[in-house]
XYZ file of N, CA and C in Angstrom:
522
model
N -11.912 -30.780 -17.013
C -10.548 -30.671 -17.475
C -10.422 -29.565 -18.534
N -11.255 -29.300 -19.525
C -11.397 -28.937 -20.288
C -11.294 -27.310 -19.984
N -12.339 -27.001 -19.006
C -12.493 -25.659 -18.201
C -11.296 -25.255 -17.467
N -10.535 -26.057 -17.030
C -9.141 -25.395 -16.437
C -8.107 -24.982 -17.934
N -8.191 -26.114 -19.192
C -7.452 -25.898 -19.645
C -8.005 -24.334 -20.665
N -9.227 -24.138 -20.781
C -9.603 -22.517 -20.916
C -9.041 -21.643 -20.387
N -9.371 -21.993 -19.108
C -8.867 -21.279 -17.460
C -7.381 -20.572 -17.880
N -6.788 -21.564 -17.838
C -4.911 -21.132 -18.099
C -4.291 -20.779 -19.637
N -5.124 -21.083 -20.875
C -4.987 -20.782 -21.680
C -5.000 -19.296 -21.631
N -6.409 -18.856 -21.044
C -6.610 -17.636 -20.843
C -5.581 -16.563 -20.037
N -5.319 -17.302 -18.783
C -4.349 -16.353 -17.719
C -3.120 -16.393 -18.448
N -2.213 -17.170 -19.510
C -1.075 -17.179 -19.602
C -1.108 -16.475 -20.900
N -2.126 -16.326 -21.618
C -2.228 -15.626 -22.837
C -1.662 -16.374 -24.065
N -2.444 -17.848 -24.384
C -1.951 -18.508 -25.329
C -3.475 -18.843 -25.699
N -3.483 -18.222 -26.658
C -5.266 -17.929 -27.040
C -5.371 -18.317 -28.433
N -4.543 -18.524 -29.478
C -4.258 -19.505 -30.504
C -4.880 -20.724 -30.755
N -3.527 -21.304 -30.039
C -3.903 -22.801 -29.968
C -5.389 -23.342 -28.983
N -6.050 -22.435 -28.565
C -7.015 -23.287 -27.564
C -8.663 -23.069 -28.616
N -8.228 -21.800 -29.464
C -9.528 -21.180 -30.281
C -10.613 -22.710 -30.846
N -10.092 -23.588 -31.424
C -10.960 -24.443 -32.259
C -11.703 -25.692 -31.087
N -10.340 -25.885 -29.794
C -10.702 -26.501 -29.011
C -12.036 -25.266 -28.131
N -11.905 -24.375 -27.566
C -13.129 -23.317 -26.845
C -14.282 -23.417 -28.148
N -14.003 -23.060 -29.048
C -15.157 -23.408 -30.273
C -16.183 -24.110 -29.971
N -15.645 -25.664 -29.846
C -16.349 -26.813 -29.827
C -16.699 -26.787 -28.552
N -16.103 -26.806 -27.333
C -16.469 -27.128 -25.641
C -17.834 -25.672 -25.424
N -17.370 -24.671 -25.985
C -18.610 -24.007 -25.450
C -19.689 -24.103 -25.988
N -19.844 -24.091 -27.629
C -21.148 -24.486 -28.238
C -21.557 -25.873 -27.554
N -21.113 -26.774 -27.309
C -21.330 -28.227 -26.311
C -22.306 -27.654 -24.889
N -21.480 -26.693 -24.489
C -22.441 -26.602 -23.225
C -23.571 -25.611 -23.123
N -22.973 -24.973 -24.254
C -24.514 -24.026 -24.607
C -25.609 -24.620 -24.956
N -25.397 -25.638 -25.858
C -26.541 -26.265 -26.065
C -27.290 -27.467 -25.485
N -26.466 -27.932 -23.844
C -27.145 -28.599 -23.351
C -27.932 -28.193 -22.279
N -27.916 -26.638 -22.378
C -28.735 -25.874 -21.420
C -28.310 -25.509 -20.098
N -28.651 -24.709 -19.106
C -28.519 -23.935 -17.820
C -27.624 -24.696 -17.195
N -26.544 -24.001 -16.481
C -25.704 -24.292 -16.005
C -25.809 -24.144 -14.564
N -25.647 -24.752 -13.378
C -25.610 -24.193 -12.253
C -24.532 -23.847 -11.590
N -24.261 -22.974 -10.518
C -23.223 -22.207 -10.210
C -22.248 -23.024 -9.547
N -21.786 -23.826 -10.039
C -20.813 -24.980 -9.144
C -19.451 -24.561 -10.277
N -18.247 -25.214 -9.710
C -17.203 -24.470 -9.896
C -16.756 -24.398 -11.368
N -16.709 -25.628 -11.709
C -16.368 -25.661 -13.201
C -17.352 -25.078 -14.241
N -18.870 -24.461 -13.696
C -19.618 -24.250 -14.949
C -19.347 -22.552 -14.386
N -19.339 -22.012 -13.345
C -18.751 -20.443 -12.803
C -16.981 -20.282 -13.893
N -16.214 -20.978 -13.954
C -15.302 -20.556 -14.984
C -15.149 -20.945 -15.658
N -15.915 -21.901 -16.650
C -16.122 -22.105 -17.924
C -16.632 -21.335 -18.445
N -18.226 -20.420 -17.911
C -18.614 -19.803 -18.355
C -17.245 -18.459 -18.244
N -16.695 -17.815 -17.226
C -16.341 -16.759 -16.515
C -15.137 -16.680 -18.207
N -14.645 -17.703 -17.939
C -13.158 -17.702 -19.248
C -13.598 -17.920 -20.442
N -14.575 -18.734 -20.543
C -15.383 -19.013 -21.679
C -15.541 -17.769 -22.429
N -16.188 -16.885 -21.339
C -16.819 -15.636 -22.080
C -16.131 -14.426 -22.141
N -14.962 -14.498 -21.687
C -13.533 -13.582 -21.967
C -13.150 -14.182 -23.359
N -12.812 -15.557 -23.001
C -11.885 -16.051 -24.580
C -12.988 -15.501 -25.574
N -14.235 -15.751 -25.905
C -15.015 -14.998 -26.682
C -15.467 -14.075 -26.976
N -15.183 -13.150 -26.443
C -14.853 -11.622 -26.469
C -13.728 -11.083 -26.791
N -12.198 -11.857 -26.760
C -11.616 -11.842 -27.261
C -11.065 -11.772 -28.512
N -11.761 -13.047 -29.451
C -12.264 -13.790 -30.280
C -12.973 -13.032 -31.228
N -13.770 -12.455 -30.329
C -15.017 -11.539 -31.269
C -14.138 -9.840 -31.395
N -13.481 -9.307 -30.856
C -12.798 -8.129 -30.955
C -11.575 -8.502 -32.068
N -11.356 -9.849 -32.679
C -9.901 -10.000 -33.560
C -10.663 -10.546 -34.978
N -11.934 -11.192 -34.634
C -12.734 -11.580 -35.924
C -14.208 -11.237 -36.338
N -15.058 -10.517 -35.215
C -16.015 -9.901 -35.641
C -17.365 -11.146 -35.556
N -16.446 -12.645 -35.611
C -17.623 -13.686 -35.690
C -18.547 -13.828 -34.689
N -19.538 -13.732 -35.485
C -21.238 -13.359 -34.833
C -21.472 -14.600 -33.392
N -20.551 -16.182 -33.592
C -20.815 -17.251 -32.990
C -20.025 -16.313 -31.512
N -18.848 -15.746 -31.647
C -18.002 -15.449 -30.314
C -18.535 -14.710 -29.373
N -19.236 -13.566 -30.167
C -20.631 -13.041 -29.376
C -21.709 -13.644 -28.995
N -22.323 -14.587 -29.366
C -23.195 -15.012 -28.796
C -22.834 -15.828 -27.871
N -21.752 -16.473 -27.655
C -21.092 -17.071 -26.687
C -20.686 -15.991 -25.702
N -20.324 -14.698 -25.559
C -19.827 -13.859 -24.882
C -21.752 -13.624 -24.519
N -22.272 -13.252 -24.864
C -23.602 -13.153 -24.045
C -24.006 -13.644 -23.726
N -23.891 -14.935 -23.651
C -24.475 -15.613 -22.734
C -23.797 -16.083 -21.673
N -22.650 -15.916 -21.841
C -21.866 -15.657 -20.338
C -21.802 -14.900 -19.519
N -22.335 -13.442 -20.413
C -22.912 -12.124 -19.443
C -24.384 -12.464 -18.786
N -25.276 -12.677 -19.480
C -26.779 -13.451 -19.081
C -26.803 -14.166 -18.265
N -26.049 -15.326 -18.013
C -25.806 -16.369 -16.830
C -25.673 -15.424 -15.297
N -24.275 -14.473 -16.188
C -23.046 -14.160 -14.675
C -23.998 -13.033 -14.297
N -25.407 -12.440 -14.660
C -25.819 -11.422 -14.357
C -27.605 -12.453 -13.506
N -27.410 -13.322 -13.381
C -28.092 -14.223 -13.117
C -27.862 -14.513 -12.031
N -26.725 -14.757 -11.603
C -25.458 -15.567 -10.238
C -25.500 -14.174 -9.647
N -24.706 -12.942 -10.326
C -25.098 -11.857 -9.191
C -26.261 -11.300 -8.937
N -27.303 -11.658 -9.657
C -28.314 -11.074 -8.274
C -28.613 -12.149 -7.207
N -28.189 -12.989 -7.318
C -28.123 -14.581 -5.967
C -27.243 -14.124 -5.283
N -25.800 -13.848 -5.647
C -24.553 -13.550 -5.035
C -23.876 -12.885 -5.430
N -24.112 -11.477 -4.958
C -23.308 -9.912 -5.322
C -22.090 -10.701 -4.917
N -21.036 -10.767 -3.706
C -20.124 -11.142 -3.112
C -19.665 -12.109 -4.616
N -19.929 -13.144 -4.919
C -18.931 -14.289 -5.677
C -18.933 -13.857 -7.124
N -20.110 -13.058 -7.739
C -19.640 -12.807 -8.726
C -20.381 -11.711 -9.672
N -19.823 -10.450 -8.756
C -19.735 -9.284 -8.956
C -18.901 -8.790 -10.057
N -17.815 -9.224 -9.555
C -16.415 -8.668 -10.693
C -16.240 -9.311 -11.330
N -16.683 -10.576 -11.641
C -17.443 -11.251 -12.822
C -17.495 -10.563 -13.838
N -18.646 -10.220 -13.608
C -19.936 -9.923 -14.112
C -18.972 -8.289 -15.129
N -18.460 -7.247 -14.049
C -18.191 -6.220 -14.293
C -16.988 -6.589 -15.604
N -16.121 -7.419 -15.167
C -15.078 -7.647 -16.332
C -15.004 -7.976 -17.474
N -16.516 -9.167 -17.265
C -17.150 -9.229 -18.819
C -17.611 -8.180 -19.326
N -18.578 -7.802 -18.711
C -18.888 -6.156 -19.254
C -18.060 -5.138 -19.968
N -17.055 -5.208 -19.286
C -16.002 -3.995 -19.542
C -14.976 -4.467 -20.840
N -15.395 -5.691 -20.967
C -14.855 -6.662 -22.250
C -15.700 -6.514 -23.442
N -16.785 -6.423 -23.125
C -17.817 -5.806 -24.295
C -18.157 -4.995 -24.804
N -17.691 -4.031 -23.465
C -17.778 -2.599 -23.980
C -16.721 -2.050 -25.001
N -15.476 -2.753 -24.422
C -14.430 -2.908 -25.165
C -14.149 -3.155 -26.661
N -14.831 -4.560 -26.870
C -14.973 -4.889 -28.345
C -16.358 -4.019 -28.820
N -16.959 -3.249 -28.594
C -17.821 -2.852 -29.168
C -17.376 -0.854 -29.432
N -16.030 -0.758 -29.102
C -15.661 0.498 -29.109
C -16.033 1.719 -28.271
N -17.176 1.027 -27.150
C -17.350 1.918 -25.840
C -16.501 1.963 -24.922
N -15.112 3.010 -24.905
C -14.109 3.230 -24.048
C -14.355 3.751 -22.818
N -15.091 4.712 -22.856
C -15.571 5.189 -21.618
C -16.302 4.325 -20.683
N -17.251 3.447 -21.587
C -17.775 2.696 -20.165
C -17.343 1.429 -20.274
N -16.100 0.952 -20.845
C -14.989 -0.373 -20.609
C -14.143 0.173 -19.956
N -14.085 1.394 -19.736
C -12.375 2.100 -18.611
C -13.771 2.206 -17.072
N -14.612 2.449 -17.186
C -15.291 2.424 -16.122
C -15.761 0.922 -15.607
N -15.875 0.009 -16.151
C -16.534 -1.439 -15.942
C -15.027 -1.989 -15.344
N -14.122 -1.860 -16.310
C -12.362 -2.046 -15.416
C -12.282 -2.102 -14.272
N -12.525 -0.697 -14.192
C -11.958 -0.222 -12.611
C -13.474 -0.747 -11.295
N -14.576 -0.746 -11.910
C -15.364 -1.342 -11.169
C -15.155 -3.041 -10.971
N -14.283 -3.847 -11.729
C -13.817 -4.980 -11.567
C -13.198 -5.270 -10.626
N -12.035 -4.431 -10.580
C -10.831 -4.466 -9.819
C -11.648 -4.386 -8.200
N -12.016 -2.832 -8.087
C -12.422 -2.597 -7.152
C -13.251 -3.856 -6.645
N -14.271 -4.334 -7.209
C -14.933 -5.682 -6.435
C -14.260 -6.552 -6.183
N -13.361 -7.148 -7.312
C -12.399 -8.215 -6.522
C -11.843 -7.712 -5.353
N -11.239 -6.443 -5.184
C -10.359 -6.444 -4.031
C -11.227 -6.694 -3.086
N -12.583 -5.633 -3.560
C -13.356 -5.905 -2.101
C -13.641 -7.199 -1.825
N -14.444 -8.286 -2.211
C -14.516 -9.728 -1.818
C -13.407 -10.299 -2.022
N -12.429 -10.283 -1.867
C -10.909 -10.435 -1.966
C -10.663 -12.063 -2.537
N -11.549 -11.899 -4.091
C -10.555 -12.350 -5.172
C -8.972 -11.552 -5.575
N -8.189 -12.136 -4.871
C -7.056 -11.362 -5.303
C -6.684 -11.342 -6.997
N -6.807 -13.343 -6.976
C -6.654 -13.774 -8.451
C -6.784 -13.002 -9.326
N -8.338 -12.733 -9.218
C -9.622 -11.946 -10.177
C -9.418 -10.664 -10.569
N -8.629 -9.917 -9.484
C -8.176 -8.633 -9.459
C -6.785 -7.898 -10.303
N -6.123 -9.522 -9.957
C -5.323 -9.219 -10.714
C -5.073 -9.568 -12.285
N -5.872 -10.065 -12.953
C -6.754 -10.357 -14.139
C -7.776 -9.257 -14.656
N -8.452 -8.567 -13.500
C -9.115 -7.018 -13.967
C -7.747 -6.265 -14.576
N -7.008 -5.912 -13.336
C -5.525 -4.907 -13.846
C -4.956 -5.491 -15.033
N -4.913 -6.930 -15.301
C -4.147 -7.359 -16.357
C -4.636 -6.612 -17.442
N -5.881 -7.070 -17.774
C -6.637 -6.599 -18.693
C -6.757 -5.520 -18.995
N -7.287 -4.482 -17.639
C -7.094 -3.164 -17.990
C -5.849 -2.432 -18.351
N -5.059 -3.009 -18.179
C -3.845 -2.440 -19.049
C -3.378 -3.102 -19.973
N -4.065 -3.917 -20.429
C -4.010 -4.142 -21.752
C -4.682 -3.306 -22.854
N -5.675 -2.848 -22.578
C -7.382 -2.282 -22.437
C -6.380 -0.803 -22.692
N -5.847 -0.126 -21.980
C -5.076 1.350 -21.514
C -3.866 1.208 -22.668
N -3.829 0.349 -22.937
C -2.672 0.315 -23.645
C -2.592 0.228 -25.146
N -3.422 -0.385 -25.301
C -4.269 -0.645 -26.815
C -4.917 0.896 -27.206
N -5.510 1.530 -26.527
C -6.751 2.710 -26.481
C -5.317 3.632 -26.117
N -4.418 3.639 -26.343
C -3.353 4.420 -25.995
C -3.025 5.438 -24.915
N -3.843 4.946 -23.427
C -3.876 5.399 -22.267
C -2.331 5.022 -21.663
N -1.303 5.466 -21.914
C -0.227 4.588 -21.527
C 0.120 4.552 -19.946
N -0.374 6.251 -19.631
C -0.142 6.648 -18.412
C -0.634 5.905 -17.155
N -1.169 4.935 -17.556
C -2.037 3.530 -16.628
C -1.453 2.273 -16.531
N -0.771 2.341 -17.735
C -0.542 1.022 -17.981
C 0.338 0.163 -16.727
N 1.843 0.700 -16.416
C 2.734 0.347 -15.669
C 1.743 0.143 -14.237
N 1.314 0.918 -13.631
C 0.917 0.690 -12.288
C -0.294 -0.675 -12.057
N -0.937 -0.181 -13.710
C -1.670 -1.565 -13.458
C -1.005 -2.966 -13.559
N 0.053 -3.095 -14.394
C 0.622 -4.183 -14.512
C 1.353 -4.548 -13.256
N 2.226 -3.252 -12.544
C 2.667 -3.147 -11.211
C 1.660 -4.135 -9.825
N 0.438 -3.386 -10.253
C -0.639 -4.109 -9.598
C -1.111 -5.565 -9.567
N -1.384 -5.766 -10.974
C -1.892 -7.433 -11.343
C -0.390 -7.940 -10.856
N 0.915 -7.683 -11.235
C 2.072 -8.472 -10.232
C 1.728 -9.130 -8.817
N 1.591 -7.265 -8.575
C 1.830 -7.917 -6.753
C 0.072 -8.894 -6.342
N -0.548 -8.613 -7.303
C -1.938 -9.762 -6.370
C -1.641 -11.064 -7.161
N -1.014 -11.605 -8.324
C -0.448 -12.822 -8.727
C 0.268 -13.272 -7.506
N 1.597 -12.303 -7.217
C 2.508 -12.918 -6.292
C 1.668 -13.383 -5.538
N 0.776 -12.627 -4.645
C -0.320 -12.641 -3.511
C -0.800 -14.372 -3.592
N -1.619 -14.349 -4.303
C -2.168 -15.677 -5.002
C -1.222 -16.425 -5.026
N 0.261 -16.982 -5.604
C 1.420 -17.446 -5.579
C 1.515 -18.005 -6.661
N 0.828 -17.088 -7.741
C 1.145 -17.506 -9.389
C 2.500 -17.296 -9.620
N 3.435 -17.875 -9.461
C 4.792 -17.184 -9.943
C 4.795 -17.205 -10.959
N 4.701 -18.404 -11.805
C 4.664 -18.362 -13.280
C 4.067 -17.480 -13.614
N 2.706 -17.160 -13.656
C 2.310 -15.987 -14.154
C 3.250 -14.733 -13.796
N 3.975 -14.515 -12.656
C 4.258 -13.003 -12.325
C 5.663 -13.262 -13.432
N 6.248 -14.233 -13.860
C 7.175 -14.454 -14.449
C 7.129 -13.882 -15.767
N 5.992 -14.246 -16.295
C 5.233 -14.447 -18.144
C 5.227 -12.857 -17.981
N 4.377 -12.362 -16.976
C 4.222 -10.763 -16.915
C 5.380 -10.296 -17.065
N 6.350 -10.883 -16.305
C 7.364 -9.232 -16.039
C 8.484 -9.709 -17.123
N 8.232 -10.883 -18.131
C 9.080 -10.963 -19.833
C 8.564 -10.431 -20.696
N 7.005 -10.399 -20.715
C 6.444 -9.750 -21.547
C 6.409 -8.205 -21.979
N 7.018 -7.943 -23.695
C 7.435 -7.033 -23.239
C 6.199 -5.650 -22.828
């Protein structure tokens, strides 16, 4: 339960209120050791280690990183088992780290290698969560000239998926 409510905290962008609750649930499962690739521990870790990268790019705290690496460590674990399920995983965290760590060049490159894998194993979802990001990512780093098409993009693979709510939150936001 807990992992979905990460899950959507994350996609709807209400990252506030969930901080003290992700705090506690991920140090919990970090410390009861290896996770196997079944669904809820694939996006607990997957959101887990976005919200903490997040986290760690607004406060610098040493705990959000180590939680963000070891969600890279796992998801780099799962893709060499399964390039196909979690490839763009793997790449989005990356490109999230590179991110908070002020490597633009290879977080605008880990982006677009996201996207591209989701489409290819056609996570649409996933894809459209790469674009989200990366134009968030383009937009922040003052790439503006990206921004619209990517958001254009993460739309139409939400719709795809049949997030309306989400395509809703997107297209108010300003």
């Amino acid at each position: 339960m807990l992992a979905i409510k990460l899950m959507c905290s994350f996609i709807f962008r209400r990252l506030d209120g969930i901080k003290p609750t992700a705090r506690q649930y991920l140090e919990l499962f970090e410390r009861q050791g290896g996770a196997s690739a079944q669904f809820v521990n694939i996006y607990r870790l997957f959101y887990g280690g976005l919200l903490s990268l997040h986290y760690y790019r607004e406060s610098q705290d040493q705990f959000w990183l180590d939680r963000a690496e070891h969600a890279i460590q796992k998801m780099e674990v799962w893709t060499a088992e399964s390039v196909w399920n979690f490839e763009n995983k793997l790449f989005l965290l990356q490109a999230e780290r590179y991110y908070a760590f002020g490597d633009m060049d290879r977080a605008a490159e880990k982006y677009k290698l996201a996207q591209k894998s989701s489409k290819k194993h056609r996570f649409v979802h996933e894809e459209a969560l790469a674009c989200e990001l990366a134009a968030a990512f383009h937009e922040k780093t003052g790439n503006v000239q990206f921004v619209a098409e990517l958001i254009d993009r993460a739309v139409n693979c939400y719709q795809t998926w049949g997030a309306e709510g989400k395509v809703e939150s997107l297209l108010l936001s300003p």
